[in-house]
PDB file of C-alpha atoms in Angstrom:
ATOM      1  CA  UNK A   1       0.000   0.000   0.000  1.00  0.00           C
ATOM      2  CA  UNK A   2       2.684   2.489   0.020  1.00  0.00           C
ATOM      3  CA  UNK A   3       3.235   2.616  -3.501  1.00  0.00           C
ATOM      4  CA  UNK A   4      -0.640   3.519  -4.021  1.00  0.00           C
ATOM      5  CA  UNK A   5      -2.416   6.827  -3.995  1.00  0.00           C
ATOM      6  CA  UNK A   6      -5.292   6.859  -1.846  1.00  0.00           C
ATOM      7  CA  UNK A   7      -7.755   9.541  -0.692  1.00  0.00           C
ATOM      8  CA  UNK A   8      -9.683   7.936   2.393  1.00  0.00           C
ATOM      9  CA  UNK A   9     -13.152   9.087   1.545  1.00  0.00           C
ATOM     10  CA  UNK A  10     -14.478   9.182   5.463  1.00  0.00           C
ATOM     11  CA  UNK A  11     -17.267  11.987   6.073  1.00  0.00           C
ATOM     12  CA  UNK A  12     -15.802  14.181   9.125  1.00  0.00           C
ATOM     13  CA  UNK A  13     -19.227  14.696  11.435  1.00  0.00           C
ATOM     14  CA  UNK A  14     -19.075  16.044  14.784  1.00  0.00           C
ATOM     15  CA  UNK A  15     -19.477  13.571  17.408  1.00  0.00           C
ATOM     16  CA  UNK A  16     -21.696  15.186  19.236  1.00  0.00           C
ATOM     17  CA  UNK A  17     -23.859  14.403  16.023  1.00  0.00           C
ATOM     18  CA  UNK A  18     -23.204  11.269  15.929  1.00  0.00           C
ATOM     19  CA  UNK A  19     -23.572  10.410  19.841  1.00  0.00           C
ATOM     20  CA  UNK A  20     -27.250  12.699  19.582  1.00  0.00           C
ATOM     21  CA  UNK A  21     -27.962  10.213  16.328  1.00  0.00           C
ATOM     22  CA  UNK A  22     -27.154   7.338  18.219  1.00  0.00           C
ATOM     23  CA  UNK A  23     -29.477   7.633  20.943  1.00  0.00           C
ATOM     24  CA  UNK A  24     -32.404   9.336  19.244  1.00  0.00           C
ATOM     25  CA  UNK A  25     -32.593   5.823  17.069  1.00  0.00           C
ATOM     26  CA  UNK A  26     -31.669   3.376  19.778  1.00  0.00           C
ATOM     27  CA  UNK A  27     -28.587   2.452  18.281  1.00  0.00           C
ATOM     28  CA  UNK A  28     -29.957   1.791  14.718  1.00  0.00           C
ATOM     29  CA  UNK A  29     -27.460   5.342  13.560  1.00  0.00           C
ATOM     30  CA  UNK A  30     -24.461   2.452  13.943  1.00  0.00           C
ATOM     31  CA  UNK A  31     -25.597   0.651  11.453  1.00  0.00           C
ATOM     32  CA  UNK A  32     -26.148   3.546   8.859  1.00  0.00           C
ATOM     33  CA  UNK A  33     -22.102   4.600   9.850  1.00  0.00           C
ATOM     34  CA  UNK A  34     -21.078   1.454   8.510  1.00  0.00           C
ATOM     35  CA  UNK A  35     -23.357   1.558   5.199  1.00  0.00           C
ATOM     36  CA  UNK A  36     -22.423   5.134   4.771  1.00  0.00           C
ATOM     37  CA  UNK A  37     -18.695   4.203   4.860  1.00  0.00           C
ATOM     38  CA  UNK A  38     -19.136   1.390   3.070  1.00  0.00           C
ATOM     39  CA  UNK A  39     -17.913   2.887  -0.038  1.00  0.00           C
ATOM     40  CA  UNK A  40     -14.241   3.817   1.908  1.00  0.00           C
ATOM     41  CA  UNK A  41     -14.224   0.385   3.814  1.00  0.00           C
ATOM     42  CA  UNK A  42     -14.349  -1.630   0.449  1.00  0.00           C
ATOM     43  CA  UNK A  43     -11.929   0.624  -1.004  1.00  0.00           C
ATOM     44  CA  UNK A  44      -9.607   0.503   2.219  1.00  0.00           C
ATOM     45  CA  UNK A  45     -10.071  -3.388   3.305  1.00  0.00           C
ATOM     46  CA  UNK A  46      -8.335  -5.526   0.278  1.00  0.00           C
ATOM     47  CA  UNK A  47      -9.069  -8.540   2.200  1.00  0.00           C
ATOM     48  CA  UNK A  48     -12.803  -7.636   2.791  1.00  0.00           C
ATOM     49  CA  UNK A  49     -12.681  -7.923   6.416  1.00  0.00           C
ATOM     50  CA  UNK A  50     -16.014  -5.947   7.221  1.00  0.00           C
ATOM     51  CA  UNK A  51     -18.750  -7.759   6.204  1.00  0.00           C
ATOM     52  CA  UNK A  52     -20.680  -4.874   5.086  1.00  0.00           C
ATOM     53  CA  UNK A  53     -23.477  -7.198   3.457  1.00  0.00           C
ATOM     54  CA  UNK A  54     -23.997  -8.739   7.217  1.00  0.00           C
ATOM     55  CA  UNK A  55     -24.283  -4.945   8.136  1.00  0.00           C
ATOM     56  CA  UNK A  56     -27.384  -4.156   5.733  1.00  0.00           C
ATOM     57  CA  UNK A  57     -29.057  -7.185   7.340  1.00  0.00           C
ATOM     58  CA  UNK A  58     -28.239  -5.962  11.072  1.00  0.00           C
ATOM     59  CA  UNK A  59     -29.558  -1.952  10.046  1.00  0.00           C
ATOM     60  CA  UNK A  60     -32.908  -3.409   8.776  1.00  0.00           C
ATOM     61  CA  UNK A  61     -32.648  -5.538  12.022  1.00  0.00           C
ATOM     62  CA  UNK A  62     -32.132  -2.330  14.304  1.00  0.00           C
ATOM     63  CA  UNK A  63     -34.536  -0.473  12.243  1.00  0.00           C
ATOM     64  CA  UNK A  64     -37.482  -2.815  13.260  1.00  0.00           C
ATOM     65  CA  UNK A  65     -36.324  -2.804  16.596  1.00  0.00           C
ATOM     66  CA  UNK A  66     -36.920   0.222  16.543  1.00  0.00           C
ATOM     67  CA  UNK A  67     -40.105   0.486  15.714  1.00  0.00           C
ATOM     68  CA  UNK A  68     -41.130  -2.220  18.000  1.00  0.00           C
ATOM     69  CA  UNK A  69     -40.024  -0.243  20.588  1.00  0.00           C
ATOM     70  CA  UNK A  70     -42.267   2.494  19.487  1.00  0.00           C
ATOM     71  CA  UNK A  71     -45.468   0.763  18.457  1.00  0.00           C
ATOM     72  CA  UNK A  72     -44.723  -3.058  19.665  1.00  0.00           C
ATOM     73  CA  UNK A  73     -47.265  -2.201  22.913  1.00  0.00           C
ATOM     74  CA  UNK A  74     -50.169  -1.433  20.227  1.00  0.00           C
ATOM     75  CA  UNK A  75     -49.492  -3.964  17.354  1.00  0.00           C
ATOM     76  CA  UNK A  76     -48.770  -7.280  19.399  1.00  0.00           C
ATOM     77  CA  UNK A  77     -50.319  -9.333  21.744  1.00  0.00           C
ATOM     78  CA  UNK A  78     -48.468  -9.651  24.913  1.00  0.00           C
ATOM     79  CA  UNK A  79     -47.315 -13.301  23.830  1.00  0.00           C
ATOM     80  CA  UNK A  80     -46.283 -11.513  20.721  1.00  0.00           C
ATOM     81  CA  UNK A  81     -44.771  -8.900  22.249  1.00  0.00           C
ATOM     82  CA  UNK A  82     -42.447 -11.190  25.028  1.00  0.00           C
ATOM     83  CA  UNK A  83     -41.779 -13.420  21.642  1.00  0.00           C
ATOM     84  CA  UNK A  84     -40.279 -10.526  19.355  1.00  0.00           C
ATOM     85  CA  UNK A  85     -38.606  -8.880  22.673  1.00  0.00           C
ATOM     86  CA  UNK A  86     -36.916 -12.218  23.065  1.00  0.00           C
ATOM     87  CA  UNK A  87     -35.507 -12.366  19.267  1.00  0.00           C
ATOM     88  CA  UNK A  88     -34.434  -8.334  20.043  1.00  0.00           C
ATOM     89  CA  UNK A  89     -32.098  -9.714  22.760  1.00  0.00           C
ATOM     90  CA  UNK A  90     -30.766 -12.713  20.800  1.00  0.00           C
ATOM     91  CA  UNK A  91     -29.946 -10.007  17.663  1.00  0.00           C
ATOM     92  CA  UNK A  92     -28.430  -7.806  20.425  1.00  0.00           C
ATOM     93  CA  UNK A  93     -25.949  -9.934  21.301  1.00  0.00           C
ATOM     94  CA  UNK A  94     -25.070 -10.238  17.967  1.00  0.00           C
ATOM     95  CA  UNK A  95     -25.203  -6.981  16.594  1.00  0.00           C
ATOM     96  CA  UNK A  96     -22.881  -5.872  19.218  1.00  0.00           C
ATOM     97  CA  UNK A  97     -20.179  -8.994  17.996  1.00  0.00           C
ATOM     98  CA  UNK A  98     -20.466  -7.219  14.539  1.00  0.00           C
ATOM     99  CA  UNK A  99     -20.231  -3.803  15.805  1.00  0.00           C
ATOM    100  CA  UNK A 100     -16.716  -4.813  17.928  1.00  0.00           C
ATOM    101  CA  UNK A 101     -15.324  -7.122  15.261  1.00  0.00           C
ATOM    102  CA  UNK A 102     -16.119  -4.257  12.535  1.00  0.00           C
ATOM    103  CA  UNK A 103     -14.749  -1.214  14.824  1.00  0.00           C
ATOM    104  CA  UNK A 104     -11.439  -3.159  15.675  1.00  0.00           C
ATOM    105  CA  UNK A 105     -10.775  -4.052  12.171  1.00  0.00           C
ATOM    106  CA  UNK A 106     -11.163  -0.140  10.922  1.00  0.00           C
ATOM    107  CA  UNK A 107      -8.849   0.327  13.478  1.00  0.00           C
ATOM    108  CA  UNK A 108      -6.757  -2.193  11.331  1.00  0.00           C
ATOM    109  CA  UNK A 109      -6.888  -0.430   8.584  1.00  0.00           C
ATOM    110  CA  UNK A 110      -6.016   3.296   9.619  1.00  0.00           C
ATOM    111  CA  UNK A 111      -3.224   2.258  11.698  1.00  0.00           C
ATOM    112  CA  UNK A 112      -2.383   0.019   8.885  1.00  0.00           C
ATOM    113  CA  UNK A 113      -2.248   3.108   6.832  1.00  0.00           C
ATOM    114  CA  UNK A 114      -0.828   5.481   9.225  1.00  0.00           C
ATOM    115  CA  UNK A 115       2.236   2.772  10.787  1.00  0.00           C
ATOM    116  CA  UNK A 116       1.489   4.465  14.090  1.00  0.00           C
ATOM    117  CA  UNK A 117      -0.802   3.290  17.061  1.00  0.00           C
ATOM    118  CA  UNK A 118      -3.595   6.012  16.798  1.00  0.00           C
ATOM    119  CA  UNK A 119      -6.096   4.330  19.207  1.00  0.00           C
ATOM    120  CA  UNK A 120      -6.624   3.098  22.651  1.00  0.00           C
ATOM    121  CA  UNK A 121      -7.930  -0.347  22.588  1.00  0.00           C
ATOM    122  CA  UNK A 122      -9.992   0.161  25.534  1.00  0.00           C
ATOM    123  CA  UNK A 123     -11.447   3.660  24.682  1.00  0.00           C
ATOM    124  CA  UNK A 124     -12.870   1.474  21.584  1.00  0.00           C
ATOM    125  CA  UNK A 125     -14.743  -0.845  23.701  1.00  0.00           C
ATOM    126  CA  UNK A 126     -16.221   1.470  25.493  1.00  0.00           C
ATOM    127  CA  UNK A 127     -16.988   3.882  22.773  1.00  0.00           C
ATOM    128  CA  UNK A 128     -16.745   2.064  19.705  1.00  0.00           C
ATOM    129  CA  UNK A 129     -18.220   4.213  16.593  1.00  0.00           C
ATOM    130  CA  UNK A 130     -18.440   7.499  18.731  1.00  0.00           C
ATOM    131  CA  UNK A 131     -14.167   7.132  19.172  1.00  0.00           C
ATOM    132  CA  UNK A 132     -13.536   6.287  15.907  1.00  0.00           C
ATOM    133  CA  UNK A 133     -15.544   9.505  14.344  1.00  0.00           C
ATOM    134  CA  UNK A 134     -13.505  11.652  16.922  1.00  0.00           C
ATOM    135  CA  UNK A 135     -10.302  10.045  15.791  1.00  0.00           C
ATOM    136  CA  UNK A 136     -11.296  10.343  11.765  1.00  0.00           C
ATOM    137  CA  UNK A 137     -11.756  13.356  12.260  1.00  0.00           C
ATOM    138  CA  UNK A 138      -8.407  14.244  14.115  1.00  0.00           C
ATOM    139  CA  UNK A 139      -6.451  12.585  11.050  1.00  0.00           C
ATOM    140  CA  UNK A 140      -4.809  14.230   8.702  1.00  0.00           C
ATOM    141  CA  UNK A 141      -6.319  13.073   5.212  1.00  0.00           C
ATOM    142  CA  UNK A 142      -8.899  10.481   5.799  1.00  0.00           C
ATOM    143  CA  UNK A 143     -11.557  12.500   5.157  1.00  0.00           C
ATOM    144  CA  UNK A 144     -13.477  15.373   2.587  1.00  0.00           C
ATOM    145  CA  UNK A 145     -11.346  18.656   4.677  1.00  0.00           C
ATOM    146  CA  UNK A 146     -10.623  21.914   2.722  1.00  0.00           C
ATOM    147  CA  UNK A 147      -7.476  22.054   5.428  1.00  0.00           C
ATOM    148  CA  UNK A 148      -6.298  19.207   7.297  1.00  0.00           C
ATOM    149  CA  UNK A 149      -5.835  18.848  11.762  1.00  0.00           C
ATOM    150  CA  UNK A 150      -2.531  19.529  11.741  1.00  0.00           C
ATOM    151  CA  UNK A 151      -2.281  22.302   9.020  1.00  0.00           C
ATOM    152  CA  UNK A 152      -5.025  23.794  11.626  1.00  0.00           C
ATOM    153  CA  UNK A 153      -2.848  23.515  14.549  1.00  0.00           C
ATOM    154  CA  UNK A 154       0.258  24.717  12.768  1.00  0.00           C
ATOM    155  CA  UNK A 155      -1.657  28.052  11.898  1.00  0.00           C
TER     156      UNK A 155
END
């Protein structure tokens, strides 16, 4: 990779935005980062590491959750309701072994790209997508900026 050119195509939002996003859809806003980035991540990952097919079925997944939390009361009965609540638990558990898995191995790939450690393993866990926006946005050409971080500092 150090012979090739490559402009990292990841959208710089604040993560304020995306934290706000996150909770206003109960977690379903994950989901969309990954589909929104999917574009960069196939570019990026040669050995198509992030399934990003698994994470179209886990949005639509989230996005029903979603509504069941919203309208599940009025739609089901409450056999219905304790059966679908049960599946939402099972899909949890899974969603969040995607949503690890995937944020460690973008992690991969910038410090792949960078040959520096840029982040803290355990600030990751903890704050998976939210960390990796702030950190995106703190490096110096992986995104759409008219001036990079450190050109900004510098001045």
């Amino acid at each position: 990779m150090a012979n090739e050119k490559f402009e990292w195509g990841f959208k710089k939002v604040s993560v304020w935005l995306v934290i706000l996003l996150t909770a206003v859809t109960l977690g379903a806003y994950l989901g969309y980062w990954f589909l929104k980035e999917r574009e960069t991540l196939k570019t990026a990952d040669k050995r198509r590491l992030i399934p990003v097919k698994v994470w179209w079925v886990f949005t639509v997944l989230l996005g029903i959750s979603f509504l069941h939390n919203f309208i599940g009361g009025a739609v089901f009965t409450p056999y219905g309701n304790a059966l679908f609540t049960s599946f939402d638990v099972i899909f949890s558990f899974y969603f969040l072994g995607l949503l690890y898995y995937s944020v460690f191995r973008v992690r991969d790939l910038l410090e792949d790209r960078y040959q520096e450690d840029i982040f803290k393993p355990w600030l990751l866990v903890l704050f998976h997508v939210w960390y990796l926006q702030f950190k995106i946005n703190r490096l110096e050409g992986t995104g759409n900026e008219k001036q990079s971080f450190k050109e900004a500092v510098a001045k």
